[in-house]
Amino acid sequence: MPTIDLDHLSTLYRTHHDGLARARAHIRTLTPTLPPAPEPDDIEAEITYLLIRHHTPDHVVRIGTAHGTATAWTLAALDHNGTGDLHTFDTNDTHPHHLPPGMDPQRWKHTKGDVRAKLSHLPRHTGLLALDSTQGGWFARWYLHHLLPTLAPDTPIAVHGVFHHPHTPPFTEGALVLSWLANNTTGYFTASAARAPHAHRTLTDLRTELGLHTPHPARTDPAIFFHLPTRPHPASPATTRPRAHATP
């Protein structure tokens, strides 16, 4: 299983350049139809797309959908793979008519409600998990204890909203996840401009080289990406100083 690091992602950017360009064009047609709302930052959305293209999962689970932009990125990757379904969970409804032309809503199974009460709606085998929900410590404790242990080893995981700043405040979702990763001696990758400026700059330069250099303004790309460890240890009850390292 390739490590999610700068070299691997740079290779994926070059390998899937054409598909990524098409996906970006689709997303640009979607954005004007939506009400103002937070969207996934350009690089972290593209990394999620690239990991789906690389791993070709049969089932992607996304917890938290906002207004559908991240959903569209995921559906674009599945459509370009020619296989796979998306299962989303949110306390709000999302609407397939927000999707740009050419994206198959039949690949999308949305469940409205708290995912903690909807576990029977999860697919039997999750090939990639994206967490973009409350960013609250209480929810992180739930999925670290009850959701991640049900997934297969090496499952790719994306957790959004971790590094808006160089460090995460204690007891937040990001801090709890980083402590859990440290407890399992598992590293992570981030292209956060605040946390990993070298990685952010390197990918920005690569995107410019490939003609993918039209980002939206004020992007920080705070997500982290990692593979689930083989035998995860329980989450720590609290954390104040996460030790897991970012790939530079």
Short mmCIF file of C-alpha atoms in Angstrom, two decimals:
data_model
loop_
_atom_site.label_atom_id
_atom_site.label_comp_id
_atom_site.label_asym_id
_atom_site.label_seq_id
_atom_site.Cartn_x
_atom_site.Cartn_y
_atom_site.Cartn_z
CA MET A 1 0.00 0.00 0.00
CA PRO A 2 1.70 3.25 -1.10
CA THR A 3 2.19 5.79 1.65
CA ILE A 4 0.14 8.95 1.22
CA ASP A 5 2.99 11.39 0.86
CA LEU A 6 4.17 14.17 -1.42
CA ASP A 7 5.89 11.87 -3.91
CA HIS A 8 2.88 9.57 -4.24
CA LEU A 9 0.44 12.44 -4.65
CA SER A 10 2.66 14.17 -7.19
CA THR A 11 2.63 10.96 -9.23
CA LEU A 12 -1.16 10.77 -8.99
CA TYR A 13 -1.48 14.39 -10.14
CA ARG A 14 0.46 13.54 -13.28
CA THR A 15 -1.25 10.18 -13.84
CA HIS A 16 -4.80 11.53 -13.53
CA HIS A 17 -4.19 15.01 -14.91
CA ASP A 18 -6.81 14.79 -17.68
CA GLY A 19 -9.54 13.44 -15.43
CA LEU A 20 -8.75 15.99 -12.76
CA ALA A 21 -9.05 18.80 -15.31
CA ARG A 22 -12.48 17.48 -16.33
CA ALA A 23 -13.57 17.24 -12.69
CA ARG A 24 -12.50 20.82 -12.02
CA ALA A 25 -14.55 21.97 -15.02
CA HIS A 26 -17.59 20.11 -13.64
CA ILE A 27 -17.18 21.67 -10.21
CA ARG A 28 -16.96 25.17 -11.70
CA THR A 29 -20.36 24.61 -13.33
CA LEU A 30 -21.78 23.53 -9.97
CA THR A 31 -20.54 26.34 -7.72
CA PRO A 32 -22.71 29.22 -9.02
CA THR A 33 -25.91 27.21 -8.40
CA LEU A 34 -25.29 26.82 -4.68
CA PRO A 35 -25.93 29.22 -1.80
CA PRO A 36 -22.81 30.73 -0.18
CA ALA A 37 -21.27 28.07 2.05
CA PRO A 38 -17.89 26.62 2.99
CA GLU A 39 -16.50 24.34 0.29
CA PRO A 40 -13.60 21.92 0.28
CA ASP A 41 -10.39 23.75 -0.50
CA ASP A 42 -8.92 23.07 -3.92
CA ILE A 43 -5.92 20.89 -3.07
CA GLU A 44 -7.65 18.79 -0.40
CA ALA A 45 -10.61 18.20 -2.75
CA GLU A 46 -8.21 17.16 -5.50
CA ILE A 47 -6.31 14.81 -3.18
CA THR A 48 -9.57 13.10 -2.25
CA TYR A 49 -10.39 12.78 -5.95
CA LEU A 50 -6.93 11.33 -6.68
CA LEU A 51 -7.10 8.78 -3.86
CA ILE A 52 -10.46 7.56 -5.14
CA ARG A 53 -9.05 7.27 -8.65
CA HIS A 54 -6.04 5.34 -7.34
CA HIS A 55 -7.83 2.95 -4.97
CA THR A 56 -10.97 2.43 -7.14
CA PRO A 57 -13.17 1.73 -4.08
CA ASP A 58 -16.51 0.00 -4.51
CA HIS A 59 -17.98 2.15 -1.74
CA VAL A 60 -16.99 5.61 -0.51
CA VAL A 61 -18.54 6.91 2.73
CA ARG A 62 -18.72 10.65 3.36
CA ILE A 63 -20.03 11.93 6.69
CA GLY A 64 -21.03 15.57 6.26
CA THR A 65 -22.12 16.90 2.87
CA ALA A 66 -22.72 20.67 3.37
CA HIS A 67 -24.20 21.90 0.08
CA GLY A 68 -22.90 19.16 -2.19
CA THR A 69 -19.59 20.42 -3.59
CA ALA A 70 -17.54 17.70 -1.89
CA THR A 71 -20.17 15.19 -3.00
CA ALA A 72 -19.69 16.32 -6.61
CA TRP A 73 -15.91 15.87 -6.36
CA THR A 74 -16.41 12.32 -5.07
CA LEU A 75 -18.98 11.45 -7.72
CA ALA A 76 -16.67 12.79 -10.41
CA ALA A 77 -13.90 10.44 -9.27
CA LEU A 78 -16.27 7.44 -9.16
CA ASP A 79 -17.67 8.35 -12.58
CA HIS A 80 -14.18 8.58 -14.06
CA ASN A 81 -13.32 5.21 -12.50
CA GLY A 82 -16.47 3.74 -14.05
CA THR A 83 -17.30 1.95 -10.81
CA GLY A 84 -18.21 2.56 -7.19
CA ASP A 85 -20.97 4.16 -5.11
CA LEU A 86 -21.04 7.07 -2.69
CA HIS A 87 -22.86 6.80 0.66
CA THR A 88 -23.37 10.14 2.41
CA PHE A 89 -24.70 10.92 5.87
CA ASP A 90 -25.84 14.33 7.09
CA THR A 91 -28.52 15.77 9.33
CA ASN A 92 -29.60 17.89 6.33
CA ASP A 93 -30.87 16.78 2.95
CA THR A 94 -28.73 17.22 -0.14
CA HIS A 95 -30.18 17.30 -3.62
CA PRO A 96 -28.98 15.47 -6.74
CA HIS A 97 -30.30 18.31 -8.94
CA HIS A 98 -27.38 20.41 -7.65
CA LEU A 99 -24.98 18.12 -9.50
CA PRO A 100 -23.47 19.29 -12.79
CA PRO A 101 -24.41 17.53 -16.05
CA GLY A 102 -22.88 14.14 -16.63
CA MET A 103 -22.73 12.99 -13.01
CA ASP A 104 -24.82 9.92 -12.28
CA PRO A 105 -27.06 10.41 -9.21
CA GLN A 106 -27.63 6.65 -9.16
CA ARG A 107 -24.15 6.31 -7.69
CA TRP A 108 -25.22 8.41 -4.71
CA LYS A 109 -27.10 7.01 -1.70
CA HIS A 110 -27.85 9.77 0.83
CA THR A 111 -29.09 9.08 4.36
CA LYS A 112 -30.54 11.99 6.33
CA GLY A 113 -29.91 11.85 10.07
CA ASP A 114 -27.22 11.27 12.68
CA VAL A 115 -24.89 8.57 11.36
CA ARG A 116 -24.59 7.16 14.89
CA ALA A 117 -28.21 6.05 14.62
CA LYS A 118 -27.92 4.97 10.98
CA LEU A 119 -25.15 2.39 11.10
CA SER A 120 -27.30 -0.16 9.28
CA HIS A 121 -27.09 2.13 6.22
CA LEU A 122 -23.31 1.84 6.01
CA PRO A 123 -21.98 -0.43 3.25
CA ARG A 124 -20.45 -3.72 4.30
CA HIS A 125 -17.06 -2.73 2.94
CA THR A 126 -15.98 0.93 2.98
CA GLY A 127 -13.16 1.58 0.53
CA LEU A 128 -12.55 5.21 1.53
CA LEU A 129 -13.94 7.30 4.40
CA ALA A 130 -14.18 11.11 4.35
CA LEU A 131 -15.11 12.88 7.59
CA ASP A 132 -16.35 16.43 7.19
CA SER A 133 -18.83 16.83 9.99
CA THR A 134 -19.11 18.81 13.23
CA GLN A 135 -15.37 19.06 13.97
CA GLY A 136 -16.37 18.53 17.59
CA GLY A 137 -14.40 16.41 20.04
CA TRP A 138 -17.49 14.44 21.03
CA PHE A 139 -17.99 13.20 17.47
CA ALA A 140 -14.31 12.36 17.03
CA ARG A 141 -14.43 10.22 20.17
CA TRP A 142 -17.39 8.35 18.71
CA TYR A 143 -15.86 7.54 15.34
CA LEU A 144 -12.42 6.73 16.79
CA HIS A 145 -13.99 4.22 19.19
CA HIS A 146 -16.91 2.88 17.16
CA LEU A 147 -16.50 3.51 13.42
CA LEU A 148 -12.81 3.24 12.50
CA PRO A 149 -12.38 -0.15 14.25
CA THR A 150 -15.04 -1.61 11.91
CA LEU A 151 -13.06 -0.74 8.76
CA ALA A 152 -10.48 -2.88 7.03
CA PRO A 153 -6.77 -2.18 7.64
CA ASP A 154 -5.21 0.30 5.19
CA THR A 155 -8.55 1.98 4.40
CA PRO A 156 -7.78 5.55 3.23
CA ILE A 157 -9.24 8.17 5.60
CA ALA A 158 -9.67 11.92 5.04
CA VAL A 159 -10.45 14.22 7.97
CA HIS A 160 -11.26 17.79 7.00
CA GLY A 161 -10.79 20.98 8.96
CA VAL A 162 -7.82 19.89 11.09
CA PHE A 163 -5.08 22.44 10.29
CA HIS A 164 -6.58 25.86 9.70
CA HIS A 165 -3.63 26.95 11.87
CA PRO A 166 -0.19 25.43 12.51
CA HIS A 167 -1.47 23.60 15.60
CA THR A 168 -4.83 22.24 16.71
CA PRO A 169 -6.41 23.46 19.96
CA PRO A 170 -6.62 20.83 22.74
CA PHE A 171 -9.67 18.55 22.92
CA THR A 172 -10.90 19.43 19.42
CA GLU A 173 -11.62 16.84 16.75
CA GLY A 174 -8.25 17.45 15.12
CA ALA A 175 -6.31 17.14 18.36
CA LEU A 176 -8.08 13.90 19.28
CA VAL A 177 -7.45 12.38 15.85
CA LEU A 178 -3.77 13.36 15.91
CA SER A 179 -3.38 11.87 19.38
CA TRP A 180 -5.00 8.66 18.15
CA LEU A 181 -2.63 8.53 15.18
CA ALA A 182 0.34 9.06 17.48
CA ASN A 183 -0.93 6.30 19.78
CA ASN A 184 -0.97 4.01 16.76
CA THR A 185 2.42 5.24 15.45
CA THR A 186 0.65 6.19 12.22
CA GLY A 187 1.69 9.26 10.27
CA TYR A 188 -0.50 11.42 8.10
CA PHE A 189 -0.22 13.78 5.16
CA THR A 190 -1.47 17.34 5.04
CA ALA A 191 -1.12 20.03 2.40
CA SER A 192 -2.21 22.67 4.91
CA ALA A 193 -0.67 26.02 4.07
CA ALA A 194 -0.42 26.72 7.80
CA ARG A 195 0.96 23.37 8.97
CA ALA A 196 2.96 22.14 5.95
CA PRO A 197 3.86 25.15 3.77
CA HIS A 198 6.47 23.19 1.80
CA ALA A 199 3.94 20.54 0.74
CA HIS A 200 1.37 23.20 -0.07
CA ARG A 201 3.84 25.17 -2.16
CA THR A 202 5.12 22.06 -3.97
CA LEU A 203 1.63 20.94 -4.97
CA THR A 204 0.67 24.50 -5.93
CA ASP A 205 3.71 24.68 -8.22
CA LEU A 206 2.89 21.26 -9.71
CA ARG A 207 -0.71 22.32 -10.36
CA THR A 208 0.56 25.44 -12.13
CA GLU A 209 2.87 23.29 -14.26
CA LEU A 210 -0.07 21.03 -15.19
CA GLY A 211 -2.40 23.92 -15.97
CA LEU A 212 -4.54 23.34 -12.88
CA HIS A 213 -3.76 26.70 -11.31
CA THR A 214 -7.08 28.51 -10.97
CA PRO A 215 -7.83 28.09 -7.25
CA HIS A 216 -10.45 30.01 -5.36
CA PRO A 217 -9.03 32.75 -3.09
CA ALA A 218 -8.09 32.28 0.58
CA ARG A 219 -7.51 28.53 0.56
CA THR A 220 -5.78 26.82 3.48
CA ASP A 221 -6.36 23.11 2.69
CA PRO A 222 -6.56 21.97 6.32
CA ALA A 223 -7.44 18.27 5.76
CA ILE A 224 -5.29 15.32 6.80
CA PHE A 225 -5.07 11.96 5.01
CA PHE A 226 -3.88 8.60 6.33
CA HIS A 227 -4.29 4.84 6.01
CA LEU A 228 -6.02 3.00 8.83
CA PRO A 229 -3.47 1.05 10.91
CA THR A 230 -3.64 -2.73 11.00
CA ARG A 231 -4.59 -3.11 14.66
CA PRO A 232 -5.69 0.28 15.96
CA HIS A 233 -5.38 0.97 19.68
CA PRO A 234 -8.23 2.73 21.46
CA ALA A 235 -8.44 6.49 21.32
CA SER A 236 -6.85 8.38 24.17
CA PRO A 237 -9.40 9.94 26.52
CA ALA A 238 -7.84 13.38 26.11
CA THR A 239 -5.03 15.10 24.31
CA THR A 240 -3.13 18.32 24.68
CA ARG A 241 -0.08 17.91 22.44
CA PRO A 242 -0.46 15.56 19.43
CA ARG A 243 2.76 13.82 18.42
CA ALA A 244 1.95 12.38 14.99
CA HIS A 245 4.05 13.98 12.29
CA ALA A 246 3.05 15.50 8.99
CA THR A 247 4.85 14.59 5.83
CA PRO A 248 6.86 17.70 4.89
#
